[in-house]
Coordinates of C-alpha atoms in Angstrom, one line a residue:
M104 CA -5.1 28.1 -44.9
K105 CA -2.5 30.7 -43.9
A106 CA -3.8 30.7 -40.3
Q107 CA -3.5 26.9 -40.2
K108 CA 0.1 27.0 -41.5
K109 CA 1.0 29.7 -38.9
L110 CA -0.5 27.5 -36.2
N111 CA 1.5 24.5 -37.4
L112 CA 4.7 26.6 -37.4
I113 CA 4.1 27.8 -33.8
L114 CA 3.3 24.2 -32.7
I115 CA 6.5 22.8 -34.2
T116 CA 8.6 25.6 -32.8
L117 CA 7.1 24.9 -29.3
I118 CA 7.9 21.2 -29.7
I119 CA 11.5 22.0 -30.7
V120 CA 11.9 24.4 -27.7
L121 CA 10.4 21.8 -25.3
I122 CA 12.8 19.1 -26.6
S123 CA 15.7 21.4 -26.2
I124 CA 14.8 22.4 -22.7
I125 CA 14.4 18.7 -21.6
S126 CA 17.7 17.8 -23.3
F127 CA 20.0 20.7 -22.3
V128 CA 18.4 21.6 -19.0
G129 CA 16.6 18.5 -17.7
I130 CA 13.5 17.6 -15.8
F131 CA 14.2 18.1 -12.1
Y132 CA 12.2 17.0 -9.0
Q133 CA 12.7 17.3 -5.3
N134 CA 13.9 14.2 -3.6
K135 CA 14.1 14.9 0.2
N136 CA 16.6 17.8 0.4
E137 CA 18.0 17.7 -3.1
M138 CA 16.9 18.2 -6.7
K139 CA 17.4 15.2 -9.0
D140 CA 17.1 15.0 -12.8
R141 CA 14.8 12.5 -14.3
I142 CA 16.9 12.3 -17.5
P143 CA 19.7 9.8 -17.2
D144 CA 23.3 10.9 -17.3
Y145 CA 25.5 10.2 -20.3
T146 CA 27.4 6.9 -20.2
L147 CA 31.0 7.9 -20.6
G148 CA 33.8 5.6 -21.8
T149 CA 36.8 4.9 -19.7
D150 CA 39.0 7.3 -21.7
L151 CA 36.8 10.2 -20.5
D152 CA 35.7 9.1 -17.0
G153 CA 38.5 6.9 -15.7
Y154 CA 38.2 3.3 -14.8
R155 CA 38.7 0.7 -12.1
R156 CA 41.5 -1.9 -12.5
V157 CA 40.9 -5.1 -10.5
I158 CA 43.2 -8.1 -10.1
L159 CA 41.6 -11.5 -9.3
A160 CA 43.9 -14.2 -8.0
V161 CA 43.2 -17.9 -7.3
K162 CA 42.3 -18.2 -3.6
A163 CA 45.1 -20.3 -2.3
E164 CA 43.5 -21.4 1.0
D165 CA 40.2 -22.3 -0.5
E166 CA 39.7 -26.1 -0.1
S167 CA 37.7 -26.3 -3.4
N168 CA 40.7 -25.2 -5.4
K169 CA 42.3 -28.6 -5.6
A170 CA 45.2 -29.5 -7.9
D171 CA 43.0 -31.1 -10.5
V172 CA 40.9 -28.0 -10.8
L173 CA 43.7 -25.5 -11.2
K174 CA 44.4 -26.0 -14.9
Y175 CA 44.4 -24.1 -18.2
E176 CA 40.9 -25.1 -19.2
N177 CA 39.3 -23.8 -16.0
Y178 CA 41.3 -20.5 -16.1
I179 CA 39.9 -19.8 -19.6
K180 CA 36.5 -20.9 -18.6
S181 CA 36.5 -18.7 -15.5
A182 CA 37.4 -15.6 -17.6
G183 CA 34.6 -16.5 -20.0
I184 CA 32.1 -16.7 -17.2
I185 CA 33.2 -13.4 -15.7
K186 CA 32.7 -11.8 -19.2
K187 CA 29.1 -13.2 -19.3
R188 CA 28.4 -11.9 -15.8
L189 CA 29.6 -8.4 -16.8
E190 CA 27.4 -8.5 -19.9
S191 CA 24.4 -9.6 -17.8
M192 CA 25.1 -6.7 -15.5
K193 CA 25.1 -4.4 -18.5
V194 CA 28.6 -3.2 -17.9
N195 CA 30.0 -1.3 -20.9
D196 CA 33.6 -0.7 -21.9
Y197 CA 35.2 -3.5 -19.9
T198 CA 38.2 -5.7 -20.5
V199 CA 39.0 -9.2 -19.1
R200 CA 42.5 -10.7 -19.5
V201 CA 43.6 -14.0 -18.0
D202 CA 47.2 -15.2 -17.3
E203 CA 47.0 -18.7 -18.8
A204 CA 49.8 -19.9 -16.6
T205 CA 48.7 -18.7 -13.1
G206 CA 45.0 -18.2 -13.7
Q207 CA 45.2 -14.5 -12.5
I208 CA 42.5 -12.4 -14.1
E209 CA 42.8 -8.6 -14.7
I210 CA 39.5 -6.7 -15.2
T211 CA 39.0 -3.0 -16.1
L212 CA 35.6 -1.5 -15.9
P213 CA 34.0 1.9 -15.7
E214 CA 33.9 3.7 -12.3
N215 CA 30.3 4.5 -11.2
A216 CA 27.8 3.9 -8.4
Q217 CA 27.5 0.2 -9.3
T218 CA 31.2 -0.8 -9.4
D219 CA 31.5 -1.9 -5.8
Y220 CA 28.3 -4.0 -6.0
I221 CA 29.5 -5.6 -9.3
L222 CA 32.9 -6.5 -7.7
S223 CA 31.3 -8.0 -4.6
D224 CA 29.3 -10.4 -6.7
I225 CA 31.8 -11.0 -9.6
I226 CA 34.1 -13.1 -7.5
Q227 CA 31.3 -15.3 -6.1
K228 CA 31.6 -18.9 -7.3
G229 CA 27.8 -18.7 -7.8
V230 CA 26.7 -22.2 -6.8
F231 CA 22.9 -22.1 -6.3
E232 CA 21.1 -24.9 -4.4
I233 CA 17.7 -25.7 -2.9
K234 CA 18.2 -28.2 -0.1
D235 CA 16.0 -30.3 2.1
N236 CA 16.6 -29.1 5.7
S237 CA 15.8 -32.4 7.2
N238 CA 18.4 -34.6 5.4
S239 CA 20.5 -32.0 3.5
E240 CA 19.5 -33.5 0.2
I241 CA 20.2 -31.2 -2.8
L242 CA 16.9 -30.8 -4.6
M243 CA 17.9 -28.3 -7.4
N244 CA 20.9 -26.3 -8.5
N245 CA 22.2 -24.0 -11.3
K246 CA 21.5 -26.5 -14.1
E247 CA 17.8 -25.9 -13.7
I248 CA 17.9 -22.1 -13.9
K249 CA 16.9 -20.6 -17.3
S250 CA 17.1 -16.9 -16.4
V251 CA 16.8 -14.4 -13.6
D252 CA 15.0 -11.1 -13.7
V253 CA 14.6 -8.2 -11.2
Q254 CA 11.3 -6.3 -10.9
K255 CA 10.0 -3.3 -8.9
N256 CA 6.5 -3.0 -7.5
E257 CA 5.3 0.2 -5.9
A258 CA 2.6 -0.2 -3.3
Y259 CA -0.1 2.3 -2.5
T260 CA 1.7 3.2 0.7
G261 CA 4.6 4.7 -1.3
A262 CA 7.1 2.0 -0.6
T263 CA 8.7 0.1 -3.4
S264 CA 9.4 -3.7 -3.2
I265 CA 12.2 -5.3 -5.1
Y266 CA 11.6 -8.8 -6.4
M267 CA 13.8 -11.4 -8.0
N268 CA 12.2 -14.0 -10.2
I269 CA 14.2 -17.2 -10.8
N270 CA 12.8 -18.7 -14.0
F271 CA 13.5 -22.5 -14.3
N272 CA 13.9 -24.4 -17.5
S273 CA 11.5 -27.2 -18.5
E274 CA 13.2 -29.8 -16.4
G275 CA 13.6 -27.4 -13.5
S276 CA 9.9 -26.4 -13.7
K277 CA 8.9 -30.0 -13.2
K278 CA 11.2 -30.4 -10.3
F279 CA 10.1 -27.2 -8.6
K280 CA 6.5 -28.1 -9.0
D281 CA 7.2 -31.4 -7.2
I282 CA 9.1 -29.6 -4.5
T283 CA 6.3 -27.2 -3.8
K284 CA 3.9 -30.1 -3.6
K285 CA 6.1 -32.2 -1.3
Y286 CA 7.1 -29.4 1.0
Q287 CA 3.8 -27.7 1.5
N288 CA 3.1 -26.6 5.1
V289 CA 0.2 -29.0 5.8
I290 CA -1.2 -30.6 8.9
T291 CA -1.2 -34.4 9.4
N292 CA -4.0 -36.1 11.2
T293 CA -2.7 -38.7 13.7
T294 CA -5.5 -38.8 16.3
T295 CA -7.8 -41.7 17.1
N296 CA -11.0 -42.6 15.3
E297 CA -13.1 -41.2 18.1
T298 CA -11.8 -37.7 17.5
S299 CA -11.3 -37.9 13.7
N300 CA -14.1 -35.6 12.8
E301 CA -12.9 -33.0 15.3
T302 CA -9.4 -33.2 13.9
A303 CA -10.6 -32.9 10.3
N304 CA -12.4 -29.7 11.3
T305 CA -9.3 -28.4 13.0
N306 CA -7.2 -29.2 9.9
E307 CA -9.6 -27.3 7.7
A308 CA -9.5 -24.2 9.9
A309 CA -5.7 -24.3 10.2
N310 CA -5.2 -24.5 6.5
T311 CA -7.4 -21.6 5.7
V312 CA -6.1 -19.3 8.5
S313 CA -2.3 -19.6 8.2
N314 CA 0.9 -21.6 7.5
E315 CA 2.8 -21.1 10.7
A316 CA 6.2 -22.6 11.4
T317 CA 4.5 -25.1 13.8
N318 CA 0.9 -26.5 13.6
E319 CA -1.2 -28.0 16.4
V320 CA -3.7 -30.8 15.9
A321 CA -5.6 -32.3 18.8
G322 CA -2.8 -31.4 21.2
E323 CA 0.0 -32.6 18.9
T324 CA 2.7 -30.2 17.5
K325 CA 4.4 -31.0 14.2
E326 CA 7.3 -29.1 12.7
P327 CA 6.9 -28.8 8.9
V328 CA 9.9 -29.8 6.7
K329 CA 11.5 -26.7 5.2
V330 CA 13.7 -26.2 2.2
E331 CA 16.7 -23.9 2.3
L332 CA 18.0 -21.7 -0.5
L333 CA 21.8 -21.4 -0.6
I334 CA 24.5 -19.5 -2.6
D335 CA 28.0 -20.9 -2.2
G336 CA 26.9 -22.7 0.9
S337 CA 25.5 -19.6 2.6
S338 CA 21.8 -19.5 3.4
M339 CA 19.6 -17.0 1.6
M340 CA 16.4 -18.1 3.3
E341 CA 14.4 -21.0 4.6
T342 CA 10.8 -21.5 3.5
T343 CA 7.9 -23.8 3.0
F344 CA 5.2 -23.5 0.3
S345 CA 1.5 -22.8 0.9
E346 CA 0.5 -23.9 -2.6
I347 CA 1.7 -25.8 -5.6
I348 CA 3.7 -23.6 -8.1
D349 CA 3.4 -24.8 -11.6
N350 CA 4.6 -21.8 -13.6
G351 CA 8.3 -22.6 -13.0
V352 CA 9.1 -19.3 -11.3
L353 CA 10.5 -18.8 -7.8
A354 CA 9.7 -15.3 -6.7
L355 CA 11.8 -13.8 -3.9
T356 CA 11.3 -10.5 -2.1
L357 CA 14.7 -8.9 -1.6
G358 CA 13.6 -5.8 0.3
N359 CA 11.5 -2.7 0.2
S360 CA 12.0 1.0 0.8
S361 CA 10.5 4.4 0.2
S362 CA 13.9 6.1 -0.3
E363 CA 15.0 6.4 -3.9
S364 CA 18.7 6.0 -3.1
E365 CA 17.9 2.8 -1.1
I366 CA 15.8 1.5 -3.9
E367 CA 18.6 2.1 -6.4
T368 CA 21.0 0.2 -4.1
L369 CA 18.6 -2.7 -3.7
V370 CA 18.2 -2.9 -7.5
Y371 CA 22.0 -2.8 -8.0
Q372 CA 22.5 -5.6 -5.6
A373 CA 19.6 -7.6 -7.0
E374 CA 20.8 -7.2 -10.6
S375 CA 24.4 -8.2 -9.7
L376 CA 23.1 -11.3 -7.9
A377 CA 20.8 -12.2 -10.8
A378 CA 23.8 -12.0 -13.2
V379 CA 25.7 -14.5 -11.0
L380 CA 22.7 -16.9 -10.7
E381 CA 21.8 -17.1 -14.4
N382 CA 25.3 -17.9 -15.5
E383 CA 27.4 -20.9 -14.9
P384 CA 29.3 -21.1 -11.5
L385 CA 33.0 -20.4 -11.5
P386 CA 35.1 -23.6 -11.5
I387 CA 37.7 -21.8 -9.4
Q388 CA 37.3 -19.6 -6.3
Y389 CA 38.9 -16.2 -6.8
E390 CA 39.7 -13.3 -4.5
I391 CA 40.5 -9.6 -5.1
T392 CA 44.1 -8.8 -4.6
G393 CA 44.3 -5.5 -6.4
N394 CA 41.7 -2.8 -6.7
I395 CA 42.7 0.7 -7.9
Y396 CA 41.1 3.6 -9.7
I397 CA 42.9 5.0 -12.7
S398 CA 41.8 8.5 -13.7
S399 CA 41.2 9.6 -17.3
P400 CA 44.3 10.7 -19.3
I401 CA 42.2 13.6 -20.6
E402 CA 41.5 16.4 -18.2
K403 CA 37.9 17.6 -17.7
N404 CA 38.8 21.1 -18.8
H405 CA 40.1 19.8 -22.1
I406 CA 36.8 17.9 -22.7
K407 CA 34.9 21.1 -22.0
I408 CA 37.1 23.0 -24.5
L409 CA 36.5 20.3 -27.1
I410 CA 32.7 20.5 -26.6
G411 CA 32.9 24.3 -26.7
V412 CA 34.8 24.1 -30.1
E413 CA 32.1 21.8 -31.5
I414 CA 29.3 24.1 -30.4
A415 CA 31.1 27.0 -32.0
I416 CA 31.5 25.1 -35.3
A417 CA 27.8 24.2 -35.2
A418 CA 26.8 27.8 -34.5
I419 CA 29.0 29.1 -37.4
I420 CA 27.4 26.5 -39.8
C421 CA 23.9 27.8 -38.7
I422 CA 24.8 31.4 -39.1
I423 CA 26.2 30.9 -42.6
T424 CA 23.0 29.0 -43.5
I425 CA 20.8 31.9 -42.2
I426 CA 22.8 34.5 -44.2
K427 CA 22.6 32.5 -47.4
Y428 CA 19.0 31.2 -47.2
K429 CA 17.4 34.0 -45.1
A430 CA 14.0 32.8 -43.5
K431 CA 14.3 29.3 -44.7
G432 CA 17.9 29.1 -43.4
L433 CA 16.6 30.3 -40.0
A434 CA 14.0 27.5 -40.1
V435 CA 16.4 24.7 -40.9
S436 CA 18.9 26.0 -38.3
L437 CA 16.1 25.9 -35.7
C438 CA 15.3 22.3 -36.8
S439 CA 19.0 21.5 -36.5
C440 CA 19.0 22.6 -32.9
G441 CA 15.9 20.4 -32.2
Y442 CA 17.6 17.5 -33.9
I443 CA 20.8 17.7 -31.8
A444 CA 18.6 18.0 -28.6
L445 CA 16.6 14.9 -29.5
Y446 CA 19.7 13.1 -30.6
L447 CA 21.5 13.7 -27.3
L448 CA 18.3 12.5 -25.4
I449 CA 18.3 9.3 -27.4
L450 CA 22.0 8.7 -26.7
R451 CA 21.3 9.0 -22.9
F452 CA 18.2 6.8 -22.8
A453 CA 19.8 4.2 -25.1
N454 CA 22.8 4.1 -22.7
V455 CA 25.2 4.6 -25.6
V456 CA 28.9 4.7 -24.4
I457 CA 30.4 8.0 -25.5
S458 CA 34.2 7.9 -25.8
L459 CA 36.5 10.7 -27.1
D460 CA 35.8 9.4 -30.6
G461 CA 32.1 9.4 -29.8
I462 CA 32.3 13.2 -29.1
F463 CA 33.6 13.8 -32.7
A464 CA 30.8 11.4 -34.0
V465 CA 28.2 13.8 -32.5
L466 CA 29.6 16.7 -34.5
L467 CA 29.8 14.5 -37.6
S468 CA 26.1 13.5 -37.1
F469 CA 25.1 17.1 -36.8
I470 CA 26.9 18.0 -40.0
L471 CA 25.3 15.1 -41.9
N472 CA 21.9 16.2 -40.8
H473 CA 22.6 19.7 -41.8
V474 CA 23.8 18.5 -45.2
F475 CA 20.3 17.1 -45.7
N476 CA 18.8 20.4 -44.7
I477 CA 20.9 22.2 -47.3
I478 CA 20.0 19.6 -50.0
L479 CA 16.3 20.2 -49.1
L480 CA 16.7 24.0 -49.4
N481 CA 18.3 23.7 -52.8
Y482 CA 15.5 21.4 -54.1
L483 CA 12.9 23.8 -52.7
K484 CA 14.0 26.4 -55.3
K485 CA 13.2 23.9 -58.2
N486 CA 10.1 22.0 -57.1
V487 CA 8.3 22.7 -53.9
D488 CA 5.9 19.7 -54.1
K489 CA 8.6 17.0 -54.6
S490 CA 11.5 18.7 -52.8
Y491 CA 11.5 16.4 -49.8
E492 CA 11.4 13.2 -52.0
E493 CA 14.2 14.4 -54.2
A494 CA 16.3 15.5 -51.2
I495 CA 15.9 12.2 -49.3
K496 CA 17.0 10.3 -52.4
K497 CA 20.2 12.3 -52.7
Y498 CA 20.8 12.2 -49.0
A499 CA 20.5 8.4 -49.0
I500 CA 23.4 8.2 -51.5
V501 CA 25.5 10.2 -49.1
I502 CA 24.6 8.4 -45.8
L503 CA 24.3 4.8 -47.0
P504 CA 28.0 4.1 -46.9
V505 CA 28.3 5.9 -43.6
L506 CA 25.4 3.9 -42.2
I507 CA 27.0 0.6 -43.2
L508 CA 30.4 1.6 -41.7
S509 CA 28.7 2.7 -38.5
V510 CA 27.1 -0.8 -38.1
V511 CA 30.5 -2.5 -38.7
F512 CA 32.2 -0.2 -36.2
A513 CA 29.5 -0.7 -33.6
F514 CA 30.4 -4.4 -33.4
S515 CA 34.1 -3.8 -33.1
G516 CA 35.9 -5.2 -30.1
W517 CA 37.7 -1.9 -29.5
M518 CA 35.4 0.2 -27.4
S519 CA 36.6 3.5 -28.9
I520 CA 35.7 2.5 -32.4
A521 CA 32.5 0.8 -31.2
S522 CA 31.4 4.0 -29.5
F523 CA 32.1 6.0 -32.7
G524 CA 30.0 3.6 -34.8
M525 CA 27.1 3.4 -32.3
V526 CA 26.9 7.2 -32.0
I527 CA 26.9 7.7 -35.8
F528 CA 24.3 5.0 -36.2
W529 CA 21.9 6.6 -33.8
G530 CA 22.6 10.0 -35.3
L531 CA 21.6 8.8 -38.8
V532 CA 18.5 7.0 -37.5
V533 CA 17.3 10.0 -35.6
S534 CA 18.2 12.3 -38.6
I535 CA 16.0 10.3 -41.0
I536 CA 13.0 10.1 -38.6
Y537 CA 13.3 13.7 -37.4
S538 CA 13.6 15.1 -40.9
A539 CA 10.6 13.1 -42.2
I540 CA 8.4 14.3 -39.4
L541 CA 9.5 17.8 -38.1
T542 CA 11.8 19.3 -40.7
R543 CA 9.6 18.3 -43.6
T544 CA 6.4 19.7 -41.9
F545 CA 8.2 22.9 -40.8
I546 CA 9.5 23.7 -44.3
K547 CA 6.3 22.7 -46.0
N548 CA 4.2 25.1 -43.8
M549 CA 6.6 28.0 -44.7

């Protein structure tokens, strides 16, 4: 029994050490001539990482911006559509303000690798059309789009292809099925009765071999009718269909590459375009008239000092615990280190925005988790068998009000408060799960 407990202690210690290494050091791999970390970076708020301030003005020379379009309702509607696009692009910590008199829109958003791609698409009007090339008839538009998603597919050659799936609603699915039926690249038999059998054989062979831009039957060449996909009047591509598509999905290949940086760029571009397509078109055409970067009011050195102070506070708490509770104090301090490592990993993978208030929330979460450990140690002196159950009951009384407040704060419109709430929320969730699995098992085996 003692040997099994020692083995459990060693195993849990190794798990904690592994989590700590992954969280504080990372998992690096070589990408061409540089080393890259597989663990995502922290998502910092604009008060820590600076932001981009962009001014959108009504494009005066655009012929679609007629007098009856330039009105209050459309100014408000345009700002709302831009907000939806930013949300679809998963942009955090942004603001959108509109001048109700002139229609000018001011946007602030975080500065990162995606910012330029976002801005290039955010001002698109976003009118999607499928058009008959022969007579310019508009067959489908934005009204038939339900959603748009981006997917990656890695081939055995090592190259990765980026796809965009345009998912149509029920009405659009029916229309799209009819289009794929009508605009199939088929061969029409127009020869005489004497050569009809020969032509039929030629048709069968042609249909099974390929769908070329031109088809030849008994010496006759016929150009198939194509449909054209357009965004704001600019052609994306021309195509015909080799089969009837009845699942309501138009799959487009946007590019492929074996370079990770190029793949990331393609994904950024595809996701920005998808956000434009799946939301309503702008009623007004805008243009960028101001685009500046505003640095964080807090210097990087000050942030490092703040983090250093928090680490020192955590270290002092652990040292005091070890002095007071000896071996068990060392055990819970080790568990606390594993908790903060796992907690920071979750914040990174969950893409939680960390503002200045969020940094304080991390320290508060650490303290709350350590409070549970102290409660657990005190109950161990009284009743070893039921110590965890009693400790969790008392801990629930402490954290329940904090948990409720964190949820309320997380839905606040003020990003600084929302960041604080979200960071605390994840801290409590991870604390409960981590304590139930690792801390409980570690203490029990001691």
